PDB file of C-alpha atoms and ligand atoms in Angstrom:
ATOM      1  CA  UNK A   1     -60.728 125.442 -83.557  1.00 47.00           C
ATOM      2  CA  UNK A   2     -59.276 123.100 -85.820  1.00 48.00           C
ATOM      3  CA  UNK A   3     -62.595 123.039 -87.684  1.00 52.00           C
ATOM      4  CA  UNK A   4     -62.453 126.814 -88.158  1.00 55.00           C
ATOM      5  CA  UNK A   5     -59.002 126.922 -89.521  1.00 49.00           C
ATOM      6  CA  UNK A   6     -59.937 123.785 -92.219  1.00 47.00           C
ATOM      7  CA  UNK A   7     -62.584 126.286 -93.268  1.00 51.00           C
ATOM      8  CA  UNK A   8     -60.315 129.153 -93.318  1.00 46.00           C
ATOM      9  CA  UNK A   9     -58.073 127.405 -95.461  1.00 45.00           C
ATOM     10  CA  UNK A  10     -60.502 126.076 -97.539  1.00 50.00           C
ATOM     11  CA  UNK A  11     -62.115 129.926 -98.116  1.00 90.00           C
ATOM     12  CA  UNK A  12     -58.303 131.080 -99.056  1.00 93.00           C
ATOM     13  CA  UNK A  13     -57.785 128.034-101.538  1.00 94.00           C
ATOM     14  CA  UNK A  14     -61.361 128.837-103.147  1.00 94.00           C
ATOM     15  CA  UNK A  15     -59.910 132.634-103.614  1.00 95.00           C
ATOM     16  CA  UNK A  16     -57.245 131.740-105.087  1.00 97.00           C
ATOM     17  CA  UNK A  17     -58.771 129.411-107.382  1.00 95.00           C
ATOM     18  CA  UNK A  18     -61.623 131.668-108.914  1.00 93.00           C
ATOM     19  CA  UNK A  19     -58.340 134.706-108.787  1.00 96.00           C
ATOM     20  CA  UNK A  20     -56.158 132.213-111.178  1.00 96.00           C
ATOM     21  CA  UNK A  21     -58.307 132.336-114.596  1.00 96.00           C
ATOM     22  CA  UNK A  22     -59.301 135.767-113.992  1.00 96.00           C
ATOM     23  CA  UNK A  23     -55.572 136.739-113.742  1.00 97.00           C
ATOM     24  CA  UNK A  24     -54.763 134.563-117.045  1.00 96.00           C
ATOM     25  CA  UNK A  25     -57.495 136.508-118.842  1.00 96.00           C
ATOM     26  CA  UNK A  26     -56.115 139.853-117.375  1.00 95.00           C
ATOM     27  CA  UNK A  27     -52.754 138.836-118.938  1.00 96.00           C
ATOM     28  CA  UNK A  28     -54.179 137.237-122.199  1.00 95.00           C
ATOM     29  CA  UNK A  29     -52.766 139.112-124.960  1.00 93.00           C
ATOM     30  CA  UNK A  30     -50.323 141.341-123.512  1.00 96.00           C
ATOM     31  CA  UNK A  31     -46.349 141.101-123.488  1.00 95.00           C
ATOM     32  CA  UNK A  32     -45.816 144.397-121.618  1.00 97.00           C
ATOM     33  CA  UNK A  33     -44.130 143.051-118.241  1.00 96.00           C
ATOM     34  CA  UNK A  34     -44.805 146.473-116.378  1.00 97.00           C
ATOM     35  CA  UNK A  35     -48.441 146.351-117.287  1.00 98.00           C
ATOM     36  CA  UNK A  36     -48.937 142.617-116.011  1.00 98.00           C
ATOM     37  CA  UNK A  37     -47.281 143.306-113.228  1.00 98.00           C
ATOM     38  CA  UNK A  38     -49.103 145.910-112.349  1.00 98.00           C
ATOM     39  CA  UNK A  39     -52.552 143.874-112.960  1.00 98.00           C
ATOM     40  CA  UNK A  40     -51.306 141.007-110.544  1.00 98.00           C
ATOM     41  CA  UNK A  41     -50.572 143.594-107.535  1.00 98.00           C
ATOM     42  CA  UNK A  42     -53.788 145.269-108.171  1.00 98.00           C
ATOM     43  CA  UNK A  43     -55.829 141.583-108.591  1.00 97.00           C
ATOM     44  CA  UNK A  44     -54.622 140.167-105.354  1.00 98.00           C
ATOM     45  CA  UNK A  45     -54.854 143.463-103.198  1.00 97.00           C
ATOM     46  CA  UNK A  46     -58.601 143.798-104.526  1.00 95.00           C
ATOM     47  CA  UNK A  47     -58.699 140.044-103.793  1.00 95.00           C
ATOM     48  CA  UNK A  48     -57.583 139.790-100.091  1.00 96.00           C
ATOM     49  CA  UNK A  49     -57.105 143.044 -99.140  1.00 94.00           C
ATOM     50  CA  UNK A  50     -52.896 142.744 -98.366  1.00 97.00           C
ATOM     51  CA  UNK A  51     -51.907 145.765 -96.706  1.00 97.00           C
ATOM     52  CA  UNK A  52     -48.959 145.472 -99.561  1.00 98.00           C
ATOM     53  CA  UNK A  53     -48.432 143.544-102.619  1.00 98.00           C
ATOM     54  CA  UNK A  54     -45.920 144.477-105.056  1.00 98.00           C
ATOM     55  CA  UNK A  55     -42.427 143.836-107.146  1.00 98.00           C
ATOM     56  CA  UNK A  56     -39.003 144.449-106.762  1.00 98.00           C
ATOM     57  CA  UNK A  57     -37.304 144.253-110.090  1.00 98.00           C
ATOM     58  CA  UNK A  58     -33.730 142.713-110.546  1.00 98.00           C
ATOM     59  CA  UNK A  59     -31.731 145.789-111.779  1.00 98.00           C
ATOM     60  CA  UNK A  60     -27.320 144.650-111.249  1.00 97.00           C
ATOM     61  CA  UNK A  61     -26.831 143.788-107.892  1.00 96.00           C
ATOM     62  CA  UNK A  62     -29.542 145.471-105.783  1.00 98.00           C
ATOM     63  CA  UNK A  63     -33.592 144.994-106.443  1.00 98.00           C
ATOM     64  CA  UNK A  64     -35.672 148.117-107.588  1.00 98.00           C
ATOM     65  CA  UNK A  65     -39.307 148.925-106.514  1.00 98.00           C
ATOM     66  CA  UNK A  66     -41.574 148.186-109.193  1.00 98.00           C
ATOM     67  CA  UNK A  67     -45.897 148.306-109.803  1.00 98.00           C
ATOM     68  CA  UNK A  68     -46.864 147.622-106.510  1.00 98.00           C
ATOM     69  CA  UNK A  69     -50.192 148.761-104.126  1.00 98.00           C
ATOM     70  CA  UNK A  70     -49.912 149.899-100.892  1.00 97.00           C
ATOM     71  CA  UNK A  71     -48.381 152.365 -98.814  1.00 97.00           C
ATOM     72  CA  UNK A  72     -45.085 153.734-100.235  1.00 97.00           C
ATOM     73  CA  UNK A  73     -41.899 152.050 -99.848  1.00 97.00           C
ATOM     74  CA  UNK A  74     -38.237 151.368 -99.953  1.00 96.00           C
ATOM     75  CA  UNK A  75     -37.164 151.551-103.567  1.00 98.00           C
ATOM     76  CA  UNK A  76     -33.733 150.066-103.347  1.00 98.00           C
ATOM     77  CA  UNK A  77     -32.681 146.535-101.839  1.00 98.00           C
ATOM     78  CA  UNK A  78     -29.143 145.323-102.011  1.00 98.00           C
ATOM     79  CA  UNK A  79     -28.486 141.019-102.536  1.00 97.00           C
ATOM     80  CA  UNK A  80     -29.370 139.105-100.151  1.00 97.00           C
ATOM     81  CA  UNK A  81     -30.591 142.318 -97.437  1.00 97.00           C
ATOM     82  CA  UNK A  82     -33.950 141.781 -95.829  1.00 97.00           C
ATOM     83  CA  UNK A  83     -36.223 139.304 -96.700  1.00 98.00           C
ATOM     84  CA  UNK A  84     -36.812 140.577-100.514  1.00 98.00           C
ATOM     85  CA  UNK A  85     -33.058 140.277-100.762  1.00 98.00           C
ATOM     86  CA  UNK A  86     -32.638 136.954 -99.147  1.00 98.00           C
ATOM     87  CA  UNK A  87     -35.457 135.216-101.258  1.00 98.00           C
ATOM     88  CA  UNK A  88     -33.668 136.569-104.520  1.00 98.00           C
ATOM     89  CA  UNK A  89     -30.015 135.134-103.461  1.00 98.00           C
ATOM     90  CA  UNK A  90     -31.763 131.952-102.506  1.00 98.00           C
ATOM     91  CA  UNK A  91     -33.895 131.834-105.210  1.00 98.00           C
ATOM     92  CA  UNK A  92     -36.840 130.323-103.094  1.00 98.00           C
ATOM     93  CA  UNK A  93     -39.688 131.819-101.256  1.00 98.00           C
ATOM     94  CA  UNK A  94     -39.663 132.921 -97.945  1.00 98.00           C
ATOM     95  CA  UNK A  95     -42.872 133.092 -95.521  1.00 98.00           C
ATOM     96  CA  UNK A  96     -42.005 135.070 -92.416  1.00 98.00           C
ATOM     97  CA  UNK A  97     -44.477 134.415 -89.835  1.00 98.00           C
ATOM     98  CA  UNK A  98     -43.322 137.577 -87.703  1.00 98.00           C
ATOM     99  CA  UNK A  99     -41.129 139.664 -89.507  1.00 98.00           C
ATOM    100  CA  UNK A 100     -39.507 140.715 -86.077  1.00 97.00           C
ATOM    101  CA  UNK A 101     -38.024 137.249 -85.825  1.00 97.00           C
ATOM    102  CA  UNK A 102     -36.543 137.844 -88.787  1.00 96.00           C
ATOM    103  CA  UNK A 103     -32.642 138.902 -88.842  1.00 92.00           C
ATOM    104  CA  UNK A 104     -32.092 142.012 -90.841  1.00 93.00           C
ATOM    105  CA  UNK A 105     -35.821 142.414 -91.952  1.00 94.00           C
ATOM    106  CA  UNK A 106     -36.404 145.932 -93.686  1.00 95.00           C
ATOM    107  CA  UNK A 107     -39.284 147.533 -92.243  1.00 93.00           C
ATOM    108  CA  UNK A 108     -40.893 150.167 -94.738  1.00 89.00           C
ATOM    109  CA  UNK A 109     -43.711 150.266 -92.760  1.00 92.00           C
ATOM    110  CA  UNK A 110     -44.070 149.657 -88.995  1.00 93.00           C
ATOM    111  CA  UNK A 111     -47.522 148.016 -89.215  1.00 95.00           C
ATOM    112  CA  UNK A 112     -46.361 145.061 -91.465  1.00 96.00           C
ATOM    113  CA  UNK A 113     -45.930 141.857 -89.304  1.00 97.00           C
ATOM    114  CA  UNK A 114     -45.775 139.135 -91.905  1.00 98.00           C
ATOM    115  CA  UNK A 115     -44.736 138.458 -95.149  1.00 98.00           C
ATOM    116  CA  UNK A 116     -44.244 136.349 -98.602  1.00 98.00           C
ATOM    117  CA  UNK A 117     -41.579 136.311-101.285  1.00 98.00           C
ATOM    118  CA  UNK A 118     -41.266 134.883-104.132  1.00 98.00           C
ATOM    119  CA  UNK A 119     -38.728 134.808-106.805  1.00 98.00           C
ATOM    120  CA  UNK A 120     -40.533 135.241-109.801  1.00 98.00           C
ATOM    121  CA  UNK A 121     -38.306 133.139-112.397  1.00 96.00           C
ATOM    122  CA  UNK A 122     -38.638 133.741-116.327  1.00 93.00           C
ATOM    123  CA  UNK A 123     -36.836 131.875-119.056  1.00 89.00           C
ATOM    124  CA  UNK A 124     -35.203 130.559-115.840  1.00 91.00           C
ATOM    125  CA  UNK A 125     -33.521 133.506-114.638  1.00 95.00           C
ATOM    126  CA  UNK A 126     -35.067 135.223-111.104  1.00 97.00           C
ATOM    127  CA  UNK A 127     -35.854 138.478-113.369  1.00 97.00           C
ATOM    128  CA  UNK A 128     -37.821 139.947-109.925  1.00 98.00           C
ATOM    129  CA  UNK A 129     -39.396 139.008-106.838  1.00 98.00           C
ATOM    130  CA  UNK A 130     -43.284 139.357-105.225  1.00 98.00           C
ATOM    131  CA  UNK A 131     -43.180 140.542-101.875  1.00 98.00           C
ATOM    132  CA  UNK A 132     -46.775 140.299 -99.690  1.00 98.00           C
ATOM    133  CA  UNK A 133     -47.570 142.199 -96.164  1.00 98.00           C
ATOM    134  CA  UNK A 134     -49.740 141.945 -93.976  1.00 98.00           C
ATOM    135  CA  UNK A 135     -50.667 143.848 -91.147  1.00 97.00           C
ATOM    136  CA  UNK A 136     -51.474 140.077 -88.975  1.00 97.00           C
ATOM    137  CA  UNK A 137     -49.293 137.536 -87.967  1.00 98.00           C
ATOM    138  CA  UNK A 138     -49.200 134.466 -89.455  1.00 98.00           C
ATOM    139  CA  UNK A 139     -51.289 135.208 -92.252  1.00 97.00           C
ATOM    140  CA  UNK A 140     -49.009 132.995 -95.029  1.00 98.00           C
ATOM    141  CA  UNK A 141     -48.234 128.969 -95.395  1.00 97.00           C
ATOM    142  CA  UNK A 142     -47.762 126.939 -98.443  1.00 97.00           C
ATOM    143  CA  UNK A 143     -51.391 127.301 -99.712  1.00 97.00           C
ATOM    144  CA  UNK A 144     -50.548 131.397-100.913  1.00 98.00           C
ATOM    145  CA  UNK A 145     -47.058 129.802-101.906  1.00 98.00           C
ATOM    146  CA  UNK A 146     -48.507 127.234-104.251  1.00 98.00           C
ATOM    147  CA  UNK A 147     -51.273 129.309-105.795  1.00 98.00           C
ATOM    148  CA  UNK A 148     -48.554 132.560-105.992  1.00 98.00           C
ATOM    149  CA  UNK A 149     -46.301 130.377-107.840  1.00 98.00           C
ATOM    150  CA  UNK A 150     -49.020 129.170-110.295  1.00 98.00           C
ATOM    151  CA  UNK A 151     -50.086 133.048-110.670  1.00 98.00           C
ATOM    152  CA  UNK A 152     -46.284 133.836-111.200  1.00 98.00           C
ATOM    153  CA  UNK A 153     -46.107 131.067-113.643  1.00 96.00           C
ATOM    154  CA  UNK A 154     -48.387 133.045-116.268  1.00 96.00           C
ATOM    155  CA  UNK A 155     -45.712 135.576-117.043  1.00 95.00           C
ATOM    156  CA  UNK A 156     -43.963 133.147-118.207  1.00 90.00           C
ATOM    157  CA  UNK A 157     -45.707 132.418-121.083  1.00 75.00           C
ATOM    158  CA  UNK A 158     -45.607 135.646-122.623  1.00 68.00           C
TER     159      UNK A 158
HETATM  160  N1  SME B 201     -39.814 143.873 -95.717  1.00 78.64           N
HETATM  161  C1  SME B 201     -39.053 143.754 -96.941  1.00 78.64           C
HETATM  162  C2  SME B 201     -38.842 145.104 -97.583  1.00 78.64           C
HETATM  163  C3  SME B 201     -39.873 145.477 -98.576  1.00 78.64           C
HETATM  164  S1  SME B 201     -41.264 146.072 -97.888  1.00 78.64           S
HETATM  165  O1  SME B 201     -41.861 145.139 -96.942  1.00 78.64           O
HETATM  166  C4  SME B 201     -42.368 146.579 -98.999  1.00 78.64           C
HETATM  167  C5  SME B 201     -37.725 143.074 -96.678  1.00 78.64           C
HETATM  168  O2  SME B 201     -37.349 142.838 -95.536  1.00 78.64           O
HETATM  169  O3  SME B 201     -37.039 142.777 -97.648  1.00 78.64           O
END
């Protein structure tokens, strides 16, 4: 059992590592946030097949739906409401194992059971966050938070 999850792991970690430079090349050359946005929900849905990936962009005091894939969704979150709005007024990630155990989680879609945000930080500032469903539980620890950050990272050399 233990075996199976090492090799699991170790399947997820090799994703992520052949996703990375494919990502930087995606975003080589262009500035347009929108556009690489849009290429890093699309690269890590065709990737692991999330039932959602997508942004929520900082807009005064409430997030705004941004590129994402996936069933629709809510397009307004207020500071620090549901776990997209608790990761931004942290400014850290959250992984919910069962979003039901989670006080005050928005569900835009009944068949999501767990999730990962991330505030996605540029020039310093938490500009947006990445929020990731999936229709298991359990399916996020710190390997998707390390390898999310590093993708994250990228815009920030634009
Ligand atoms: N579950 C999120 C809302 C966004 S959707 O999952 C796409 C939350 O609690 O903030």
């Amino acid at each position: 059992m233990a075996e199976d999850l090492q090799i699991a792991k170790g399947n997820k970690e090799e994703q992520y590592q052949s996703l990375l430079p494919q990502i930087k090349g995606l975003l080589h050359g262009e500035t347009n946030l929108i556009a690489n946005l849009g290429n890093i929900c699309a690269a890590l849905k065709e990737q692991f097949d999330f039932f959602w990936v997508g942004f929520y962009l900082v807009e005064g005091n409430e997030l705004v739906l941004g590129p994402f894939q996936g069933p629709v969704a809510c397009t307004r979150i207020a500071h620090n409401r549901g776990v997209c709005g608790t990761a931004w007024a942290k400014e850290e990630t959250l992984i919910v194992p069962n979003v039901d155990e989670f006080p005050g989680h928005i569900a835009c879609s009944s068949l999501s059971k767990s999730e990962i945000v991330l505030p996605v930080f540029m020039d310093g500032k938490c500009m947006a966050i990445l929020d990731i469903d999936s229709k298991d539980l359990n399916s996020f620890d710190l390997i998707d938070k390390q390898y999310l950050i590093q993708i994250l990272e990228l815009l920030n050399s634009k």
